[in-house]
PDB file of C-alpha atoms in Angstrom:
ATOM      1  CA  MET W  46     -73.041   5.479 -19.891  1.00  0.00           C
ATOM      2  CA  ASN W  47     -69.302   6.180 -20.119  1.00  0.00           C
ATOM      3  CA  GLY W  48     -66.621   3.764 -18.899  1.00  0.00           C
ATOM      4  CA  THR W  49     -66.100   5.473 -15.557  1.00  0.00           C
ATOM      5  CA  HIS W  50     -69.796   5.523 -14.689  1.00  0.00           C
ATOM      6  CA  ALA W  51     -70.178   1.930 -15.908  1.00  0.00           C
ATOM      7  CA  ALA W  52     -67.371   0.845 -13.579  1.00  0.00           C
ATOM      8  CA  ARG W  53     -69.001   2.715 -10.705  1.00  0.00           C
ATOM      9  CA  ALA W  54     -72.359   1.108 -11.353  1.00  0.00           C
ATOM     10  CA  ALA W  55     -70.893  -2.387 -11.653  1.00  0.00           C
ATOM     11  CA  TRP W  56     -68.899  -2.125  -8.417  1.00  0.00           C
ATOM     12  CA  ALA W  57     -71.672  -0.393  -6.477  1.00  0.00           C
ATOM     13  CA  VAL W  58     -74.255  -3.083  -7.195  1.00  0.00           C
ATOM     14  CA  ALA W  59     -71.914  -6.056  -6.768  1.00  0.00           C
ATOM     15  CA  ASP W  60     -73.927  -8.044  -4.192  1.00  0.00           C
ATOM     16  CA  PRO W  61     -70.987 -10.194  -2.988  1.00  0.00           C
ATOM     17  CA  TYR W  62     -69.018  -7.030  -2.182  1.00  0.00           C
ATOM     18  CA  ALA W  63     -71.867  -5.432  -0.241  1.00  0.00           C
ATOM     19  CA  ALA W  64     -72.551  -8.682   1.610  1.00  0.00           C
ATOM     20  CA  ALA W  65     -68.886  -9.086   2.540  1.00  0.00           C
ATOM     21  CA  LEU W  66     -68.600  -5.551   3.876  1.00  0.00           C
ATOM     22  CA  ARG W  67     -71.791  -5.855   5.871  1.00  0.00           C
ATOM     23  CA  SER W  68     -70.616  -9.119   7.442  1.00  0.00           C
ATOM     24  CA  GLY W  69     -67.000  -7.983   7.789  1.00  0.00           C
ATOM     25  CA  ARG W  70     -65.593 -11.124   6.214  1.00  0.00           C
ATOM     26  CA  GLY W  71     -65.006 -12.911   2.927  1.00  0.00           C
ATOM     27  CA  PRO W  72     -64.418 -14.848   0.860  1.00  0.00           C
ATOM     28  CA  LEU W  73     -64.354 -12.201  -1.860  1.00  0.00           C
ATOM     29  CA  PHE W  74     -62.426 -12.060  -5.116  1.00  0.00           C
ATOM     30  CA  LEU W  75     -61.771  -9.967  -8.178  1.00  0.00           C
ATOM     31  CA  ARG W  76     -62.100 -12.314 -11.151  1.00  0.00           C
ATOM     32  CA  ARG W  77     -60.721 -11.594 -14.578  1.00  0.00           C
ATOM     33  CA  THR W  78     -62.651 -12.676 -17.630  1.00  0.00           C
ATOM     34  CA  ASP W  79     -60.123 -15.517 -18.106  1.00  0.00           C
ATOM     35  CA  GLY W  80     -61.064 -16.912 -14.670  1.00  0.00           C
ATOM     36  CA  TRP W  81     -57.988 -15.749 -12.716  1.00  0.00           C
ATOM     37  CA  LEU W  82     -58.909 -14.829  -9.129  1.00  0.00           C
ATOM     38  CA  LEU W  83     -57.447 -12.161  -6.827  1.00  0.00           C
ATOM     39  CA  PRO W  84     -58.441 -12.657  -3.155  1.00  0.00           C
ATOM     40  CA  LEU W  85     -59.610  -9.452  -1.468  1.00  0.00           C
ATOM     41  CA  GLU W  86     -58.688  -8.778   2.170  1.00  0.00           C
ATOM     42  CA  VAL W  87     -62.133  -7.979   3.516  1.00  0.00           C
ATOM     43  CA  GLU W  88     -61.319  -8.811   7.136  1.00  0.00           C
ATOM     44  CA  ARG W  89     -58.340  -6.421   7.162  1.00  0.00           C
ATOM     45  CA  TRP W  90     -60.319  -3.680   5.434  1.00  0.00           C
ATOM     46  CA  CYS W  91     -63.137  -3.965   7.995  1.00  0.00           C
ATOM     47  CA  ALA W  92     -60.810  -4.059  11.018  1.00  0.00           C
ATOM     48  CA  ARG W  93     -59.141  -1.134  12.735  1.00  0.00           C
ATOM     49  CA  ALA W  94     -56.106   0.400  11.036  1.00  0.00           C
ATOM     50  CA  ASP W  95     -53.114  -1.881  11.670  1.00  0.00           C
ATOM     51  CA  ARG W  96     -49.507  -0.904  12.346  1.00  0.00           C
ATOM     52  CA  VAL W  97     -48.681  -0.731   8.624  1.00  0.00           C
ATOM     53  CA  ASP W  98     -51.672   1.540   8.021  1.00  0.00           C
ATOM     54  CA  LEU W  99     -50.724   3.738  10.980  1.00  0.00           C
ATOM     55  CA  ALA W 100     -47.209   4.206   9.637  1.00  0.00           C
ATOM     56  CA  VAL W 101     -48.687   5.316   6.295  1.00  0.00           C
ATOM     57  CA  LEU W 102     -51.013   7.777   8.028  1.00  0.00           C
ATOM     58  CA  ASP W 103     -48.041   9.227   9.928  1.00  0.00           C
ATOM     59  CA  ARG W 104     -46.671  10.348   6.547  1.00  0.00           C
ATOM     60  CA  CYS W 105     -49.822  12.239   5.538  1.00  0.00           C
ATOM     61  CA  GLU W 106     -49.639  16.019   5.197  1.00  0.00           C
ATOM     62  CA  GLY W 107     -52.421  18.569   5.540  1.00  0.00           C
ATOM     63  CA  ALA W 108     -55.998  17.617   4.699  1.00  0.00           C
ATOM     64  CA  VAL W 109     -56.313  14.018   3.491  1.00  0.00           C
ATOM     65  CA  LEU W 110     -58.552  12.577   0.769  1.00  0.00           C
ATOM     66  CA  ASP W 111     -58.871   8.772   0.900  1.00  0.00           C
ATOM     67  CA  VAL W 112     -59.929   7.632  -2.577  1.00  0.00           C
ATOM     68  CA  GLY W 113     -61.775   4.321  -2.573  1.00  0.00           C
ATOM     69  CA  CYS W 114     -61.931   4.449   1.222  1.00  0.00           C
ATOM     70  CA  GLY W 115     -63.941   1.220   1.461  1.00  0.00           C
ATOM     71  CA  PRO W 116     -65.326   0.551   4.945  1.00  0.00           C
ATOM     72  CA  GLY W 117     -63.403   3.528   6.284  1.00  0.00           C
ATOM     73  CA  ARG W 118     -60.736   2.328   8.711  1.00  0.00           C
ATOM     74  CA  LEU W 119     -58.213   4.958   7.582  1.00  0.00           C
ATOM     75  CA  VAL W 120     -60.729   7.793   7.497  1.00  0.00           C
ATOM     76  CA  ALA W 121     -61.903   6.903  11.008  1.00  0.00           C
ATOM     77  CA  GLU W 122     -58.338   6.813  12.328  1.00  0.00           C
ATOM     78  CA  LEU W 123     -57.450  10.172  10.810  1.00  0.00           C
ATOM     79  CA  ALA W 124     -60.671  11.711  12.112  1.00  0.00           C
ATOM     80  CA  ALA W 125     -59.862  10.373  15.591  1.00  0.00           C
ATOM     81  CA  ARG W 126     -56.485  12.131  15.346  1.00  0.00           C
ATOM     82  CA  GLY W 127     -58.290  15.401  14.664  1.00  0.00           C
ATOM     83  CA  ARG W 128     -57.158  15.575  11.042  1.00  0.00           C
ATOM     84  CA  THR W 129     -59.248  17.091   8.253  1.00  0.00           C
ATOM     85  CA  VAL W 130     -60.137  14.055   6.148  1.00  0.00           C
ATOM     86  CA  LEU W 131     -62.700  12.874   3.634  1.00  0.00           C
ATOM     87  CA  GLY W 132     -63.257   9.384   2.283  1.00  0.00           C
ATOM     88  CA  VAL W 133     -64.882   8.796  -1.098  1.00  0.00           C
ATOM     89  CA  ASP W 134     -66.238   5.501  -2.373  1.00  0.00           C
ATOM     90  CA  VAL W 135     -68.839   4.388  -4.916  1.00  0.00           C
ATOM     91  CA  SER W 136     -70.195   1.569  -2.761  1.00  0.00           C
ATOM     92  CA  GLU W 137     -73.236   2.259  -0.600  1.00  0.00           C
ATOM     93  CA  ALA W 138     -72.256  -0.570   1.761  1.00  0.00           C
ATOM     94  CA  ALA W 139     -68.755   0.870   2.163  1.00  0.00           C
ATOM     95  CA  VAL W 140     -70.117   4.341   2.858  1.00  0.00           C
ATOM     96  CA  GLU W 141     -72.545   2.985   5.446  1.00  0.00           C
ATOM     97  CA  HIS W 142     -69.741   1.115   7.217  1.00  0.00           C
ATOM     98  CA  ALA W 143     -67.448   4.156   7.207  1.00  0.00           C
ATOM     99  CA  GLU W 144     -70.260   6.286   8.572  1.00  0.00           C
ATOM    100  CA  ARG W 145     -70.774   3.885  11.468  1.00  0.00           C
ATOM    101  CA  LEU W 146     -67.094   4.318  12.339  1.00  0.00           C
ATOM    102  CA  GLY W 147     -67.579   8.082  12.522  1.00  0.00           C
ATOM    103  CA  GLY W 148     -65.551   8.945   9.430  1.00  0.00           C
ATOM    104  CA  PRO W 149     -66.651  11.751   7.077  1.00  0.00           C
ATOM    105  CA  VAL W 150     -67.382  10.091   3.751  1.00  0.00           C
ATOM    106  CA  LEU W 151     -68.963  10.867   0.405  1.00  0.00           C
ATOM    107  CA  ARG W 152     -70.520   8.375  -2.004  1.00  0.00           C
ATOM    108  CA  ARG W 153     -68.913   9.385  -5.268  1.00  0.00           C
ATOM    109  CA  SER W 154     -66.377   8.389  -7.908  1.00  0.00           C
ATOM    110  CA  VAL W 155     -62.996  10.087  -7.869  1.00  0.00           C
ATOM    111  CA  PHE W 156     -63.674  11.133 -11.469  1.00  0.00           C
ATOM    112  CA  GLU W 157     -66.770  13.108 -10.502  1.00  0.00           C
ATOM    113  CA  PRO W 158     -66.664  16.622  -8.963  1.00  0.00           C
ATOM    114  CA  LEU W 159     -65.287  16.539  -5.408  1.00  0.00           C
ATOM    115  CA  PRO W 160     -65.008  19.180  -2.680  1.00  0.00           C
ATOM    116  CA  GLY W 161     -61.723  21.030  -2.368  1.00  0.00           C
ATOM    117  CA  ALA W 162     -60.201  20.023  -5.705  1.00  0.00           C
ATOM    118  CA  GLY W 163     -56.746  21.547  -5.982  1.00  0.00           C
ATOM    119  CA  ARG W 164     -56.382  22.014  -2.208  1.00  0.00           C
ATOM    120  CA  TRP W 165     -55.887  18.566  -0.677  1.00  0.00           C
ATOM    121  CA  GLY W 166     -52.544  18.030   1.038  1.00  0.00           C
ATOM    122  CA  THR W 167     -52.494  14.240   0.644  1.00  0.00           C
ATOM    123  CA  VAL W 168     -54.407  11.731  -1.470  1.00  0.00           C
ATOM    124  CA  LEU W 169     -54.397   8.066  -0.452  1.00  0.00           C
ATOM    125  CA  LEU W 170     -54.769   5.216  -2.950  1.00  0.00           C
ATOM    126  CA  MET W 171     -54.597   2.185  -0.666  1.00  0.00           C
ATOM    127  CA  ASP W 172     -55.661  -1.469  -0.922  1.00  0.00           C
ATOM    128  CA  GLY W 173     -55.201  -1.755  -4.680  1.00  0.00           C
ATOM    129  CA  ASN W 174     -57.018   1.462  -5.531  1.00  0.00           C
ATOM    130  CA  LEU W 175     -54.408   2.358  -8.146  1.00  0.00           C
ATOM    131  CA  GLY W 176     -56.615   0.085 -10.222  1.00  0.00           C
ATOM    132  CA  ILE W 177     -59.640   2.387 -10.157  1.00  0.00           C
ATOM    133  CA  GLY W 178     -60.930   3.004 -13.671  1.00  0.00           C
ATOM    134  CA  GLY W 179     -58.448   0.627 -15.283  1.00  0.00           C
ATOM    135  CA  ASP W 180     -56.341   3.537 -16.609  1.00  0.00           C
ATOM    136  CA  PRO W 181     -53.468   4.498 -14.263  1.00  0.00           C
ATOM    137  CA  ALA W 182     -52.454   7.511 -16.364  1.00  0.00           C
ATOM    138  CA  ALA W 183     -55.967   8.970 -16.178  1.00  0.00           C
ATOM    139  CA  LEU W 184     -56.183   8.284 -12.441  1.00  0.00           C
ATOM    140  CA  LEU W 185     -52.821   9.961 -11.786  1.00  0.00           C
ATOM    141  CA  GLU W 186     -53.914  12.967 -13.817  1.00  0.00           C
ATOM    142  CA  ARG W 187     -57.136  13.215 -11.797  1.00  0.00           C
ATOM    143  CA  VAL W 188     -55.293  12.922  -8.472  1.00  0.00           C
ATOM    144  CA  ALA W 189     -52.926  15.705  -9.557  1.00  0.00           C
ATOM    145  CA  GLU W 190     -55.984  17.903 -10.121  1.00  0.00           C
ATOM    146  CA  LEU W 191     -57.197  17.205  -6.598  1.00  0.00           C
ATOM    147  CA  LEU W 192     -53.922  17.944  -4.810  1.00  0.00           C
ATOM    148  CA  ARG W 193     -52.512  21.334  -3.939  1.00  0.00           C
ATOM    149  CA  PRO W 194     -49.221  22.299  -5.664  1.00  0.00           C
ATOM    150  CA  GLY W 195     -46.519  20.021  -4.300  1.00  0.00           C
ATOM    151  CA  GLY W 196     -49.177  17.792  -2.737  1.00  0.00           C
ATOM    152  CA  LEU W 197     -48.505  14.203  -1.726  1.00  0.00           C
ATOM    153  CA  LEU W 198     -49.874  10.970  -3.189  1.00  0.00           C
ATOM    154  CA  ILE W 199     -49.342   7.802  -1.154  1.00  0.00           C
ATOM    155  CA  ALA W 200     -50.202   4.702  -3.169  1.00  0.00           C
ATOM    156  CA  GLU W 201     -50.143   1.027  -2.265  1.00  0.00           C
ATOM    157  CA  THR W 202     -48.682  -1.079  -5.052  1.00  0.00           C
ATOM    158  CA  VAL W 203     -48.530  -4.753  -5.978  1.00  0.00           C
ATOM    159  CA  PRO W 204     -45.406  -6.426  -4.512  1.00  0.00           C
ATOM    160  CA  ALA W 205     -44.048  -7.292  -7.980  1.00  0.00           C
ATOM    161  CA  ASP W 206     -43.208  -5.538 -11.248  1.00  0.00           C
ATOM    162  CA  VAL W 207     -46.774  -5.777 -12.547  1.00  0.00           C
ATOM    163  CA  ASP W 208     -48.453  -3.445 -15.051  1.00  0.00           C
ATOM    164  CA  GLU W 209     -51.760  -5.039 -15.957  1.00  0.00           C
ATOM    165  CA  ARG W 210     -55.116  -3.919 -17.353  1.00  0.00           C
ATOM    166  CA  ALA W 211     -58.104  -6.221 -17.269  1.00  0.00           C
ATOM    167  CA  ARG W 212     -61.848  -6.404 -16.988  1.00  0.00           C
ATOM    168  CA  VAL W 213     -62.896  -7.917 -13.683  1.00  0.00           C
ATOM    169  CA  GLU W 214     -65.981  -8.676 -11.637  1.00  0.00           C
ATOM    170  CA  VAL W 215     -66.505  -9.124  -7.892  1.00  0.00           C
ATOM    171  CA  VAL W 216     -67.412 -12.676  -6.859  1.00  0.00           C
ATOM    172  CA  GLY W 217     -67.950 -14.354  -3.514  1.00  0.00           C
ATOM    173  CA  THR W 218     -66.962 -17.908  -4.474  1.00  0.00           C
ATOM    174  CA  THR W 219     -64.398 -19.572  -6.687  1.00  0.00           C
ATOM    175  CA  THR W 220     -67.079 -21.598  -8.443  1.00  0.00           C
ATOM    176  CA  SER W 221     -69.634 -18.942  -9.401  1.00  0.00           C
ATOM    177  CA  ALA W 222     -70.442 -18.873 -13.102  1.00  0.00           C
ATOM    178  CA  PRO W 223     -68.871 -16.036 -15.126  1.00  0.00           C
ATOM    179  CA  GLY W 224     -71.353 -13.217 -15.576  1.00  0.00           C
ATOM    180  CA  GLY W 225     -69.640 -10.678 -17.793  1.00  0.00           C
ATOM    181  CA  ALA W 226     -72.390  -8.082 -17.580  1.00  0.00           C
ATOM    182  CA  ASP W 227     -71.049  -6.676 -14.298  1.00  0.00           C
ATOM    183  CA  ALA W 228     -67.394  -6.640 -15.367  1.00  0.00           C
ATOM    184  CA  PHE W 229     -65.552  -3.329 -15.105  1.00  0.00           C
ATOM    185  CA  PRO W 230     -62.038  -2.101 -15.990  1.00  0.00           C
ATOM    186  CA  TRP W 231     -59.306  -2.477 -13.378  1.00  0.00           C
ATOM    187  CA  ALA W 232     -55.511  -2.232 -13.238  1.00  0.00           C
ATOM    188  CA  ARG W 233     -52.714  -3.673 -11.103  1.00  0.00           C
ATOM    189  CA  LEU W 234     -49.393  -1.856 -10.733  1.00  0.00           C
ATOM    190  CA  GLY W 235     -46.184  -2.646  -8.935  1.00  0.00           C
ATOM    191  CA  THR W 236     -43.954   0.190  -7.784  1.00  0.00           C
ATOM    192  CA  PRO W 237     -41.700   0.102 -10.899  1.00  0.00           C
ATOM    193  CA  ALA W 238     -44.752   0.439 -13.156  1.00  0.00           C
ATOM    194  CA  LEU W 239     -46.174   3.277 -11.064  1.00  0.00           C
ATOM    195  CA  LEU W 240     -42.871   5.136 -11.244  1.00  0.00           C
ATOM    196  CA  ARG W 241     -42.761   4.685 -15.025  1.00  0.00           C
ATOM    197  CA  HIS W 242     -46.218   6.251 -15.313  1.00  0.00           C
ATOM    198  CA  ALA W 243     -45.230   9.010 -12.887  1.00  0.00           C
ATOM    199  CA  ARG W 244     -42.160  10.014 -14.893  1.00  0.00           C
ATOM    200  CA  ARG W 245     -44.332  10.524 -17.980  1.00  0.00           C
ATOM    201  CA  SER W 246     -46.601  12.977 -16.172  1.00  0.00           C
ATOM    202  CA  SER W 247     -46.633  15.660 -13.502  1.00  0.00           C
ATOM    203  CA  TRP W 248     -45.164  13.613 -10.641  1.00  0.00           C
ATOM    204  CA  ARG W 249     -41.926  13.501  -8.681  1.00  0.00           C
ATOM    205  CA  PRO W 250     -41.205  10.243  -6.789  1.00  0.00           C
ATOM    206  CA  VAL W 251     -40.099  10.907  -3.200  1.00  0.00           C
ATOM    207  CA  ALA W 252     -40.170   7.531  -1.381  1.00  0.00           C
ATOM    208  CA  GLN W 253     -40.897   3.843  -1.672  1.00  0.00           C
ATOM    209  CA  TRP W 254     -41.005   1.212   1.058  1.00  0.00           C
ATOM    210  CA  GLU W 255     -42.267  -2.200   2.125  1.00  0.00           C
ATOM    211  CA  ALA W 256     -43.916  -3.167   5.415  1.00  0.00           C
ATOM    212  CA  GLY W 257     -45.889  -6.188   6.531  1.00  0.00           C
ATOM    213  CA  GLY W 258     -45.656  -7.731   3.070  1.00  0.00           C
ATOM    214  CA  ARG W 259     -47.209  -4.627   1.495  1.00  0.00           C
ATOM    215  CA  CYS W 260     -45.550  -2.103  -0.853  1.00  0.00           C
ATOM    216  CA  PHE W 261     -45.981   1.659  -1.065  1.00  0.00           C
ATOM    217  CA  ALA W 262     -44.762   4.664  -3.015  1.00  0.00           C
ATOM    218  CA  ALA W 263     -45.012   8.384  -2.323  1.00  0.00           C
ATOM    219  CA  LEU W 264     -45.093  10.970  -5.121  1.00  0.00           C
ATOM    220  CA  ARG W 265     -45.435  14.747  -5.269  1.00  0.00           C
ATOM    221  CA  THR W 266     -47.076  16.875  -7.903  1.00  0.00           C
ATOM    222  CA  ARG W 267     -44.760  19.050  -9.972  1.00  0.00           C
ATOM    223  CA  ASN W 268     -47.189  21.588 -11.423  1.00  0.00           C
ATOM    224  CA  ALA W 269     -48.589  24.563  -9.503  1.00  0.00           C
ATOM    225  CA  ARG W 270     -52.177  25.682  -9.911  1.00  0.00           C
ATOM    226  CA  SER W 271     -53.612  29.141  -9.433  1.00  0.00           C
ATOM    227  CA  SER W 272     -57.157  28.170  -8.467  1.00  0.00           C
ATOM    228  CA  ALA W 273     -59.200  25.306  -7.074  1.00  0.00           C
ATOM    229  CA  GLU W 274     -62.509  23.838  -8.125  1.00  0.00           C
ATOM    230  CA  PRO W 275     -65.341  25.294  -6.040  1.00  0.00           C
ATOM    231  CA  PRO W 276     -67.021  22.807  -3.703  1.00  0.00           C
ATOM    232  CA  ASN W 277     -70.058  21.025  -5.064  1.00  0.00           C
ATOM    233  CA  ARG W 278     -72.962  21.830  -2.775  1.00  0.00           C
ATOM    234  CA  ALA W 279     -75.085  19.094  -4.320  1.00  0.00           C
ATOM    235  CA  ALA W 280     -72.792  16.426  -2.880  1.00  0.00           C
ATOM    236  CA  VAL W 281     -74.462  13.845  -0.676  1.00  0.00           C
ATOM    237  CA  ILE W 282     -72.493  13.865   2.577  1.00  0.00           C
ATOM    238  CA  SER W 283     -73.163  10.628   4.418  1.00  0.00           C
ATOM    239  CA  SER W 284     -71.689  11.691   7.768  1.00  0.00           C
ATOM    240  CA  GLN W 285     -72.279  14.888   9.654  1.00  0.00           C
ATOM    241  CA  ARG W 286     -69.680  14.102  12.322  1.00  0.00           C
ATOM    242  CA  VAL W 287     -67.109  16.434  10.765  1.00  0.00           C
ATOM    243  CA  ARG W 288     -64.904  18.582  12.955  1.00  0.00           C
ATOM    244  CA  LYS W 289     -65.098  22.297  12.308  1.00  0.00           C
ATOM    245  CA  PRO W 290     -62.384  22.981   9.716  1.00  0.00           C
ATOM    246  CA  SER W 291     -60.051  25.915   9.620  1.00  0.00           C
ATOM    247  CA  GLY W 292     -60.133  28.519   6.876  1.00  0.00           C
ATOM    248  CA  GLU W 293     -57.295  26.626   5.151  1.00  0.00           C
ATOM    249  CA  SER W 294     -59.318  23.448   4.955  1.00  0.00           C
ATOM    250  CA  PRO W 295     -60.369  22.184   1.515  1.00  0.00           C
ATOM    251  CA  VAL W 296     -63.717  21.282   3.070  1.00  0.00           C
ATOM    252  CA  ALA W 297     -64.291  24.533   4.929  1.00  0.00           C
ATOM    253  CA  SER W 298     -67.342  25.379   2.816  1.00  0.00           C
ATOM    254  CA  TRP W 299     -69.320  22.178   3.489  1.00  0.00           C
TER     255      TRP W 299
END
């Protein structure tokens, strides 16, 4: 099993994470192998999109792909606005929650084949999802493949100049014994670190801002592409409540 699939498997079967999403509350933490704990905001993730979220969604362009959509508050809000949107997440519990909200969602890793690659107008990496895979450069490269030429990435960053790689596991208490077997690679980036990675690849920074104690950056792809990946008809779509897309939609062939 490669690193990406190992990370997917570890996160997807993390019982404390599934239990927290199903109950809508924590406590829940990411724990590094050295014991350091990062509290996870389960209650906010399971609530409706707040004013900070709504302001981010106002910036979205075209069809929106929410990577690591979690319980689906952003996907549901965009769908309610009549936007073409898809959430992707590796967690069965997250997908089930997003489905109950009426958001179109797919249980899949961002590194696996996805519908509409090369045609999405906006990709969202919210709630720490810049950490997915533990390799920001690889994640940025993958997101660039998913976006249309000149497409927009909106990423939530750590409110500090942090550029960290670690192996972590999901735990529900501060006293649970270290397991190790379920640890997976993760990363934490502040805006300065994200911009440093962006300048080394195919990205053009366009905005950065703070709101409600949270930090964000917007980037655009530099490189044009002549074709898009064909949709994968074997994908397991976990919600059929998808509005009929236009011919321009990256998901028009679902």
